[in-house]
PDB file of C-alpha atoms and ligand atoms in Angstrom:
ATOM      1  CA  UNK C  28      16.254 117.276 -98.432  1.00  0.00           C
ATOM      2  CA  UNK C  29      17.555 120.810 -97.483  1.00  0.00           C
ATOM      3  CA  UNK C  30      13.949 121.506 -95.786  1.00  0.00           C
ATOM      4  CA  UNK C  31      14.362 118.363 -93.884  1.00  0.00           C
ATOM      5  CA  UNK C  32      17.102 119.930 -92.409  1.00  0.00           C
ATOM      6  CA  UNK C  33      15.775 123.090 -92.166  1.00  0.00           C
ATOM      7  CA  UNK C  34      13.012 121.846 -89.409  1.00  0.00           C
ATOM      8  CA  UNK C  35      15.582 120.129 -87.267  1.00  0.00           C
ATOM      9  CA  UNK C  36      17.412 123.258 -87.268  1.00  0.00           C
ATOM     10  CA  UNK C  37      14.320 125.384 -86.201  1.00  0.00           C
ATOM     11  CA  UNK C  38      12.997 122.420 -83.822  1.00  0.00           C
ATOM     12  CA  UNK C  39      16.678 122.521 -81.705  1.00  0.00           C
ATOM     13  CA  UNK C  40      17.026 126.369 -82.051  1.00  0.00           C
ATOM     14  CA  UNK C  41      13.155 126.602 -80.584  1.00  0.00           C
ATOM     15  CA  UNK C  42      14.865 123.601 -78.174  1.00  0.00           C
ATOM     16  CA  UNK C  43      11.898 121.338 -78.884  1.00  0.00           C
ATOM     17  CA  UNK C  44      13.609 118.199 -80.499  1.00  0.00           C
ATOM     18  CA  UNK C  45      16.775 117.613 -81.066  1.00  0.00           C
ATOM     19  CA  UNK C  46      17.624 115.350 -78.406  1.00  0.00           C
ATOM     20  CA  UNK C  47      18.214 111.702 -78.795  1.00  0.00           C
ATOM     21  CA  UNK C  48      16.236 109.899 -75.980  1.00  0.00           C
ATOM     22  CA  UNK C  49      15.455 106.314 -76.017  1.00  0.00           C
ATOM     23  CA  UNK C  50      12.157 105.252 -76.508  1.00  0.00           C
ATOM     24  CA  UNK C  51      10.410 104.449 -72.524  1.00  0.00           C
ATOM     25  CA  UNK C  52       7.738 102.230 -72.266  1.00  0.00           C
ATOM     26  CA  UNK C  53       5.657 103.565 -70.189  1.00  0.00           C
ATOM     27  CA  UNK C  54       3.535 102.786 -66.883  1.00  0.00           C
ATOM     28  CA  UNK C  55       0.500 101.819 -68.287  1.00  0.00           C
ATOM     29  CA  UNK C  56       2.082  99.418 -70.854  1.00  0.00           C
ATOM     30  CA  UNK C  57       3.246  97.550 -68.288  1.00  0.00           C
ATOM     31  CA  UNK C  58       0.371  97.542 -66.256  1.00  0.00           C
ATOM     32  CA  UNK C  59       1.342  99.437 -63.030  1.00  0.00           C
ATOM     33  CA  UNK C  60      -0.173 100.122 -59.853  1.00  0.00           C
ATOM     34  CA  UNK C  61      -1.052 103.819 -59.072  1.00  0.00           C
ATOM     35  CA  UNK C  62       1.332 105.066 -56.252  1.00  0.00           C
ATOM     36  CA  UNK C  63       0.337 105.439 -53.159  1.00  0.00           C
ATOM     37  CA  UNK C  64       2.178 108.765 -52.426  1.00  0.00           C
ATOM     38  CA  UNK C  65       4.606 111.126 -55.221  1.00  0.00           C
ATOM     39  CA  UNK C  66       6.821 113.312 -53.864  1.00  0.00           C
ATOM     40  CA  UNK C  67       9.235 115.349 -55.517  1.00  0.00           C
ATOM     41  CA  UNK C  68      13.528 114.759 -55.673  1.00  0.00           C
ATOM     42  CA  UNK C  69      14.496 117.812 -52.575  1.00  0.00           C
ATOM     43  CA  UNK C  70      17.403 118.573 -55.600  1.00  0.00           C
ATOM     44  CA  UNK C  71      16.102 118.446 -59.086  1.00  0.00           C
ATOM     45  CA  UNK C  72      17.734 118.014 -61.599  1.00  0.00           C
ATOM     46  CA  UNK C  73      19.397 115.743 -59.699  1.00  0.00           C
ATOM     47  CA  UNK C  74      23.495 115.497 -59.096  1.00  0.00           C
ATOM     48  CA  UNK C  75      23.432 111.844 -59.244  1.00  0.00           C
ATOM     49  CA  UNK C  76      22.770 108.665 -61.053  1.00  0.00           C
ATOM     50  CA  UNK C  77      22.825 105.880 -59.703  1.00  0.00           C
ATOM     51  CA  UNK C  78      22.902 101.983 -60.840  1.00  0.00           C
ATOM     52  CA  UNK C  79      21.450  98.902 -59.711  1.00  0.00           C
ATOM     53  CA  UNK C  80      20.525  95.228 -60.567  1.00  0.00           C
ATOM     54  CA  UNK C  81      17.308  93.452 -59.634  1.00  0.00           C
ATOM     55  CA  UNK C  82      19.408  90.721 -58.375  1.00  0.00           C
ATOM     56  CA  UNK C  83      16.568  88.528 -59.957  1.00  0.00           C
ATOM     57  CA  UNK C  84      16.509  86.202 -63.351  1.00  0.00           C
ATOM     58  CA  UNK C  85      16.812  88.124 -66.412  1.00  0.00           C
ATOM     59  CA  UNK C  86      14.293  88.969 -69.410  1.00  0.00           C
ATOM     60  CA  UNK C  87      14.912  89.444 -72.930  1.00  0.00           C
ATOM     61  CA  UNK C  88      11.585  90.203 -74.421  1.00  0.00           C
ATOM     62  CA  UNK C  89       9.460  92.979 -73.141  1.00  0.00           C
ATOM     63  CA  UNK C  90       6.626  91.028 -72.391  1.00  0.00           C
ATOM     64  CA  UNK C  91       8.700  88.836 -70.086  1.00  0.00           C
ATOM     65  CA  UNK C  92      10.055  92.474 -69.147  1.00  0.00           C
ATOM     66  CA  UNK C  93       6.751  94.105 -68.225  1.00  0.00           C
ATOM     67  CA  UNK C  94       5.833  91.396 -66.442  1.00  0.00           C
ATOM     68  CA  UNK C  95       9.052  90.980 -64.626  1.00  0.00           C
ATOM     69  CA  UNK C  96       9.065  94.728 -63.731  1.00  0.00           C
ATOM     70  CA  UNK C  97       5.281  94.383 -62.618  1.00  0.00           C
ATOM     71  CA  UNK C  98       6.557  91.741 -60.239  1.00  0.00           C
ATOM     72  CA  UNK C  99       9.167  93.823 -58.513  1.00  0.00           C
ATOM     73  CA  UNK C 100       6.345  96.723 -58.159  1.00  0.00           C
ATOM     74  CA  UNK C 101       4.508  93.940 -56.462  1.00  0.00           C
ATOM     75  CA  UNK C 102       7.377  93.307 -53.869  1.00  0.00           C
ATOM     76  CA  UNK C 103       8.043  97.050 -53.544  1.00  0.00           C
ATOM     77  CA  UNK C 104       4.397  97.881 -52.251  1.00  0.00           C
ATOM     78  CA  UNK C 105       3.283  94.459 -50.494  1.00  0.00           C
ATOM     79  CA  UNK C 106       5.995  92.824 -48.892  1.00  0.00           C
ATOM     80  CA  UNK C 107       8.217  96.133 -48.657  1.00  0.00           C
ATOM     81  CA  UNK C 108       5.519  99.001 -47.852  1.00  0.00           C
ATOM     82  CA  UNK C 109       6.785 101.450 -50.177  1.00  0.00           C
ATOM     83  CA  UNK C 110       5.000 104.026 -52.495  1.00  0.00           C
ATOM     84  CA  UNK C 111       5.993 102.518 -55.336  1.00  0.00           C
ATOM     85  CA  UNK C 112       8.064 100.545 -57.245  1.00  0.00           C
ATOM     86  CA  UNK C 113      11.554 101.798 -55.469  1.00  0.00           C
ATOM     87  CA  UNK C 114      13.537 102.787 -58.643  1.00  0.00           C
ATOM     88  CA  UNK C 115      12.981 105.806 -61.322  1.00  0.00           C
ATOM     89  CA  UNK C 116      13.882 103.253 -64.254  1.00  0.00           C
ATOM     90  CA  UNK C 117      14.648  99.634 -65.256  1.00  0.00           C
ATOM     91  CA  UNK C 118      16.296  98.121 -68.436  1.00  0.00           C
ATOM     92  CA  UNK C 119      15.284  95.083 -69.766  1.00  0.00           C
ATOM     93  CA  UNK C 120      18.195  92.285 -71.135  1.00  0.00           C
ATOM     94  CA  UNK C 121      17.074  93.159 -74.751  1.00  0.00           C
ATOM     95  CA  UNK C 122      17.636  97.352 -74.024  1.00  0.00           C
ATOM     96  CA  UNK C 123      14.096  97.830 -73.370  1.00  0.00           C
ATOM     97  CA  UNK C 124      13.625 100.887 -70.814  1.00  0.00           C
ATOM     98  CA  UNK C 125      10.614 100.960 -69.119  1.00  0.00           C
ATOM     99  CA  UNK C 126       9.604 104.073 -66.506  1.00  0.00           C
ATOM    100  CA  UNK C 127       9.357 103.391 -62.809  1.00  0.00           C
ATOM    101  CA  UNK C 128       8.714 106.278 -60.627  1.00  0.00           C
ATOM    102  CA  UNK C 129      10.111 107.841 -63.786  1.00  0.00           C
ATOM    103  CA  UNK C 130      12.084 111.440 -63.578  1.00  0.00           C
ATOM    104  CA  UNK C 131      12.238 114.131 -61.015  1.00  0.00           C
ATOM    105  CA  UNK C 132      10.434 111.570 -58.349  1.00  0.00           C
ATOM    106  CA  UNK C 133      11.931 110.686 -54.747  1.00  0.00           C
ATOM    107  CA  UNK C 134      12.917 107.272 -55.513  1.00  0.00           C
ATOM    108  CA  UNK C 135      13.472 104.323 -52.779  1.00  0.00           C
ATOM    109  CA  UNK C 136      16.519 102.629 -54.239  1.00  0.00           C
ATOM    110  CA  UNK C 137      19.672 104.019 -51.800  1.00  0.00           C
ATOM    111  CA  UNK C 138      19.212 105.831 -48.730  1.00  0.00           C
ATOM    112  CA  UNK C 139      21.173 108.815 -48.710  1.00  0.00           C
ATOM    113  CA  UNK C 140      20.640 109.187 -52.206  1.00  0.00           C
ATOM    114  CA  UNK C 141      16.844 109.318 -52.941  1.00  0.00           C
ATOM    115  CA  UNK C 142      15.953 112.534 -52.816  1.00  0.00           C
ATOM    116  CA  UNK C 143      18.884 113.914 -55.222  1.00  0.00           C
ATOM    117  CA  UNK C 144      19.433 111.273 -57.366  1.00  0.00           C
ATOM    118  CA  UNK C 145      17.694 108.990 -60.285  1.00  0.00           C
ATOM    119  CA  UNK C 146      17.997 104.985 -59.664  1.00  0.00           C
ATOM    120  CA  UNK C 147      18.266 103.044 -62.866  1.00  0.00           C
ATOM    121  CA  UNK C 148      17.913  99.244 -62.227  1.00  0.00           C
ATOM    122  CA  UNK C 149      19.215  96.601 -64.872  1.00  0.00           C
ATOM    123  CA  UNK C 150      17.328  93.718 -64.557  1.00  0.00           C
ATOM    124  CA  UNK C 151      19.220  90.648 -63.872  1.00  0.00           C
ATOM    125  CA  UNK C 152      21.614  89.320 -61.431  1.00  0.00           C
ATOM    126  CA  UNK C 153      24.952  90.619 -62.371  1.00  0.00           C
ATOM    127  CA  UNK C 154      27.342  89.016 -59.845  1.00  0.00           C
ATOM    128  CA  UNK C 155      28.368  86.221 -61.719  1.00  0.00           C
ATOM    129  CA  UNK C 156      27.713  87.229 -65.444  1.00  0.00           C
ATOM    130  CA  UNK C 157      27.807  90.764 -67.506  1.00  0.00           C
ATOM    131  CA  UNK C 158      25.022  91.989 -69.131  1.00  0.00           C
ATOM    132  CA  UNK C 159      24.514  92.505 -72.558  1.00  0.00           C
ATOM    133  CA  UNK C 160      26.087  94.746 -74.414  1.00  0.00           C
ATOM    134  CA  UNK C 161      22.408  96.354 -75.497  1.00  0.00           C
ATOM    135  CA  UNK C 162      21.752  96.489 -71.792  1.00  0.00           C
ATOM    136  CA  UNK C 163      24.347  98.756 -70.954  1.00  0.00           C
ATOM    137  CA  UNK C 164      23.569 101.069 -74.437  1.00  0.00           C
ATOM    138  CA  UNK C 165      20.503 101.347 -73.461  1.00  0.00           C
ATOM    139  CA  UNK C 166      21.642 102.547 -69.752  1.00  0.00           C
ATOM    140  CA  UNK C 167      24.106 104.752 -71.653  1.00  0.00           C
ATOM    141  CA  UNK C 168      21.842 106.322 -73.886  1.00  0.00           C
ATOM    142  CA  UNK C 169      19.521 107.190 -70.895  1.00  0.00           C
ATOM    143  CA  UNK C 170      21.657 108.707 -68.813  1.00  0.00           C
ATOM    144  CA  UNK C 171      23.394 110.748 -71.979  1.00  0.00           C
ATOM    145  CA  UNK C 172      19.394 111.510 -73.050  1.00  0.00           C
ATOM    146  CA  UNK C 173      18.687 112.366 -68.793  1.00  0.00           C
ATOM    147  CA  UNK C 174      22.069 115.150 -69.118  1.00  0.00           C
ATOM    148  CA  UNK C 175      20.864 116.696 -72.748  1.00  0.00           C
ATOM    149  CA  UNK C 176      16.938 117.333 -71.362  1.00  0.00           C
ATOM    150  CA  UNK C 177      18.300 118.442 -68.128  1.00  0.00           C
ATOM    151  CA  UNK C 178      16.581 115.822 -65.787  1.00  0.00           C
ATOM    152  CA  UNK C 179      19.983 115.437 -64.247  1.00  0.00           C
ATOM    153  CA  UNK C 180      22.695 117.919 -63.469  1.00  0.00           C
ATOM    154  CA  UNK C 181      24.985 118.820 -66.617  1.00  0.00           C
ATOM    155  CA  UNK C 182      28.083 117.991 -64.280  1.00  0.00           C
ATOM    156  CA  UNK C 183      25.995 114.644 -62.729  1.00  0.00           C
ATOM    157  CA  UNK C 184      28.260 111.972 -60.684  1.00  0.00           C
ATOM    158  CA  UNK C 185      27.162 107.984 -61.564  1.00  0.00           C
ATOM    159  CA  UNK C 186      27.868 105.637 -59.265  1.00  0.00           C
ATOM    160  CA  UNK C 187      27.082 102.007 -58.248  1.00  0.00           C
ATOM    161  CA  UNK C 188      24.682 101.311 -55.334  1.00  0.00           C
ATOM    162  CA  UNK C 189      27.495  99.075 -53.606  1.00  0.00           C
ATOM    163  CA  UNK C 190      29.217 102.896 -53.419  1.00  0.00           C
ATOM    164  CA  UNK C 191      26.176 104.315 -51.056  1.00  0.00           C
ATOM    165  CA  UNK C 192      25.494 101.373 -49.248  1.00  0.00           C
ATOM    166  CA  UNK C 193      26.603  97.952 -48.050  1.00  0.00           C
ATOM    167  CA  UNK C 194      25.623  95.580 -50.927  1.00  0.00           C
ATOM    168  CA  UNK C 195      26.903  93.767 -53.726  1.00  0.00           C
ATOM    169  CA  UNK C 196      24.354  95.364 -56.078  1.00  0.00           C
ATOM    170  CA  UNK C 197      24.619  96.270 -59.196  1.00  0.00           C
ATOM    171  CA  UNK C 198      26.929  93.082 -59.340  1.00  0.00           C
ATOM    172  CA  UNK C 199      30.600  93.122 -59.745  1.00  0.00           C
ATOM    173  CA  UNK C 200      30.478  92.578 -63.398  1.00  0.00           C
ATOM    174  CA  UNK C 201      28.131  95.686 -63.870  1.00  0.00           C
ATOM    175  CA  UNK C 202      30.258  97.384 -61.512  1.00  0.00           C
ATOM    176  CA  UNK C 203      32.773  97.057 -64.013  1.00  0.00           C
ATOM    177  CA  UNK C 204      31.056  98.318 -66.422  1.00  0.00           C
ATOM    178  CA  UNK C 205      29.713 101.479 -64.469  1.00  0.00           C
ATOM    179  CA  UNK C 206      33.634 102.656 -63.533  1.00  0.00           C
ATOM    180  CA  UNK C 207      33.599 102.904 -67.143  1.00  0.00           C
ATOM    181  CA  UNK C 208      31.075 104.919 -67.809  1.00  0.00           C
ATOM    182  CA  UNK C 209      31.210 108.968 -68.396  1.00  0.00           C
ATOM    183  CA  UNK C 210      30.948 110.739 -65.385  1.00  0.00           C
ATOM    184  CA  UNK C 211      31.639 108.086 -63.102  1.00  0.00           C
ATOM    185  CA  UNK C 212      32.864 108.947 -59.611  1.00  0.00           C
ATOM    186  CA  UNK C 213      35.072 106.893 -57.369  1.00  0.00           C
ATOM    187  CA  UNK C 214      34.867 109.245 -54.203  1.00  0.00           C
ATOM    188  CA  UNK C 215      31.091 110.590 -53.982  1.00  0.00           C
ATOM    189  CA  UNK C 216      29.419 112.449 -51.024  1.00  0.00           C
TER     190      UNK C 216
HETATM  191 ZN1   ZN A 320      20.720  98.434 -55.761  1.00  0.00          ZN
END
């Protein structure tokens, strides 16, 4: 046992491994269209983190995920002209994460915000119902994985999109969640 140990020491000391990041299922598993343009966050690591909801029906397995995520690329590039599929990640309603533009990308999720922060999208409407509870673990263990691997600032703000811009998103019941979350911020620039 003691030389199990003894490579987890080495692998954090050499700061390979020792994080503890969620598994992400990436773009190819869920089938996604190339982007039609990358370009780099202007601030990276980021200062902010920001939340959303899809403001669509829910999934809760992660082929009714990929497929659901798939559709919102769909939306994002056809009807809405963007690059890509507007946010850097998106939780599924059984804690499934799955990488959207994925990290240190400009994002199109909040103006104002896009080019210094990462948008993480639950999937579901969340104006009338909370999530579940693995939903939200899976957002926190993210974010806490984002902070250790330095994809966002150590001292990163999180904030609801309704906090940047005119909209109910990420749904008052996730909202309540988020104000409970570390590093929240009530007042952010
Ligand atoms: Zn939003």
């Amino acid at each position: 046992m003691w030389n199990v140990w003894l490579v987890v020491f080495f692998l954090c000391f050499a700061k390979i491994q020792c994080d503890d990041c969620p598994p992400i299922i990436t773009r190819a598993d869920w089938n996604a269209s190339d982007p039609k343009e990358i370009k780099p966050l202007s601030i990276n690591p980021p200062p902010y983190v920001l939340v959303h909801h899809s403001a669509t029906q829910s999934c809760f397995t992660v082929e009714a995920c990929k497929r659901l995520v798939k559709s919102i690329q769909n939306v994002h590039m056809n009807t809405n002209g963007w690059e890509d599929i507007g946010y850097n990640f998106l939780i599924g309603g059984d804690g499934s994460i799955y990488e959207g533009r994925g990290w240190g990308i400009h994002g199109a999720h909040a103006i104002k915000y896009n080019a210094r922060s990462i948008g993480i999208c639950l999937l579901g409407n969340f104006q009338e119902q909370t999530p579940p509870e693995i939903q939200t673990k899976s957002l926190n263990e993210l974010v806490s994985c984002a902070k250790q691997t330095e994809k966002v600032e150590d001292q990163y703000h999180l904030i609801g999109h309704r906090q940047a811009s005119a909209t109910l998103c990420p749904g008052t019941f996730l909202f309540k969640i988020v104000q409970g979350l570390p590093q929240f911020d009530p007042h952010p620039q």
